[in-house]
Tab-separated table of C-alpha atoms in Angstrom:
chain	number	residue	atom	x	y	z
A	14	MET	CA	1.223	15.754	-11.838
A	15	PRO	CA	-1.956	15.701	-9.738
A	16	GLN	CA	-1.747	13.732	-6.503
A	17	VAL	CA	-4.870	12.976	-4.473
A	18	ALA	CA	-4.632	11.633	-0.910
A	19	ILE	CA	-7.730	10.051	0.632
A	20	THR	CA	-7.976	9.070	4.282
A	21	LEU	CA	-10.681	6.589	5.307
A	22	ALA	CA	-11.523	4.660	8.415
A	23	GLU	CA	-10.719	1.014	7.724
A	24	GLY	CA	-13.535	-1.357	6.914
A	25	ARG	CA	-14.078	-1.083	3.163
A	26	THR	CA	-13.676	-4.091	0.936
A	27	PRO	CA	-10.847	-4.266	-1.607
A	28	THR	CA	-13.489	-3.832	-4.327
A	29	GLN	CA	-14.805	-0.641	-2.717
A	30	ILE	CA	-11.262	0.757	-2.469
A	31	ARG	CA	-10.524	-0.160	-6.098
A	32	ASP	CA	-13.771	1.453	-7.261
A	33	LEU	CA	-12.891	4.598	-5.299
A	34	LEU	CA	-9.418	4.747	-6.879
A	35	HIS	CA	-10.938	4.365	-10.335
A	36	GLU	CA	-13.637	7.011	-9.829
A	37	VAL	CA	-11.221	9.584	-8.373
A	38	HIS	CA	-8.744	8.943	-11.203
A	39	ALA	CA	-11.536	9.384	-13.763
A	40	ALA	CA	-12.689	12.654	-12.142
A	41	VAL	CA	-9.162	14.101	-12.101
A	42	LEU	CA	-8.585	13.026	-15.697
A	43	ARG	CA	-11.900	14.538	-16.783
A	44	THR	CA	-11.343	17.884	-15.020
A	45	THR	CA	-7.635	18.541	-15.503
A	46	ASN	CA	-5.469	18.775	-18.533
A	47	THR	CA	-3.031	15.990	-17.692
A	48	ARG	CA	-2.041	12.567	-18.912
A	49	PRO	CA	-3.545	9.527	-17.155
A	50	GLU	CA	-0.143	8.134	-16.175
A	51	HIS	CA	0.638	11.344	-14.283
A	52	ILE	CA	-2.313	11.026	-11.891
A	53	ARG	CA	-1.522	9.612	-8.455
A	54	VAL	CA	-4.285	8.506	-6.059
A	55	VAL	CA	-3.385	7.178	-2.615
A	56	VAL	CA	-5.808	5.739	-0.055
A	57	HIS	CA	-4.746	5.697	3.587
A	58	GLU	CA	-6.791	3.470	5.874
A	59	VAL	CA	-6.832	4.421	9.540
A	60	PRO	CA	-7.810	1.994	12.313
A	61	ARG	CA	-11.230	2.952	13.672
A	62	SER	CA	-9.734	3.192	17.160
A	63	HIS	CA	-7.368	5.909	15.885
A	64	TRP	CA	-10.077	8.237	14.499
A	65	ALA	CA	-12.196	10.388	16.809
A	66	THR	CA	-14.987	12.850	16.237
A	67	GLY	CA	-16.064	14.968	19.183
A	68	ASP	CA	-13.654	13.034	21.428
A	69	VAL	CA	-15.399	9.727	20.633
A	70	THR	CA	-13.542	7.142	18.542
A	71	LEU	CA	-15.230	5.378	15.666
A	72	THR	CA	-14.749	2.127	17.591
A	73	GLU	CA	-16.670	3.619	20.517
A	74	MET	CA	-19.413	4.739	18.121
A	75	ASP	CA	-19.519	1.214	16.683
A	76	THR	CA	-19.948	-0.243	20.175
A	77	ALA	CA	-22.812	2.180	20.815
A	78	GLY	CA	-24.423	1.130	17.513
A	79	THR	CA	-24.100	4.466	15.754
A	80	GLY	CA	-21.470	5.604	13.321
A	81	PRO	CA	-20.539	9.087	12.170
A	82	SER	CA	-23.579	11.305	11.513
A	83	GLY	CA	-25.792	8.802	13.289
A	84	ALA	CA	-25.281	6.042	10.724
A	85	THR	CA	-26.155	2.546	11.839
A	86	THR	CA	-23.219	0.151	11.952
A	87	ASP	CA	-22.739	-3.560	12.433
A	88	GLY	CA	-20.342	-4.908	15.059
A	89	SER	CA	-17.328	-4.558	12.744
A	90	GLY	CA	-17.944	-0.862	12.169
A	91	ARG	CA	-19.319	-1.185	8.650
A	92	ASP	CA	-21.970	1.421	7.905
A	93	THR	CA	-25.056	-0.710	7.260
A	94	SER	CA	-27.293	2.285	6.605
A	95	ARG	CA	-25.530	3.040	3.307
A	96	HIS	CA	-23.561	-0.104	2.449
A	97	PRO	CA	-25.690	-3.214	2.913
A	98	THR	CA	-23.937	-6.461	3.607
A	99	GLY	CA	-25.051	-9.990	2.928
A	100	PRO	CA	-27.040	-11.378	-0.012
A	101	GLN	CA	-28.779	-8.092	-0.851
A	102	ALA	CA	-25.416	-6.381	-1.443
A	103	LYS	CA	-24.662	-8.736	-4.335
A	104	GLU	CA	-27.845	-7.648	-6.108
A	105	LEU	CA	-26.866	-3.974	-6.261
A	106	PRO	CA	-25.730	-2.949	-9.758
A	107	ASN	CA	-22.583	-0.903	-10.167
A	108	ALA	CA	-23.580	0.662	-13.483
A	109	ASP	CA	-21.590	3.863	-13.179
A	110	VAL	CA	-18.223	2.153	-12.656
A	111	LYS	CA	-16.429	1.645	-15.931
A	112	PRO	CA	-13.643	-0.879	-16.507
A	113	LEU	CA	-10.091	0.419	-16.672
A	114	PRO	CA	-8.564	0.762	-20.130
């Protein structure tokens, strides 16, 4: 029974988390010889103030206006360089995400 544990800084939407769960499940199913009901995927969200890189918390990076790897963030810590927010985000297609059986 494969079990995958993913740790993320909090700030993703429920839809993003659900899409992640689906895509990881699909990858494990595609690459291992197991039954779908035996695959376990768990996402752990960590408060941004509890995650540090180089002795600087993600919250501190957010305050400075840069996220991990120099990504631009908004005030809530969302990475706006890769995940646009607002009206333009609704226009992005999600063609490679398939519905669950």
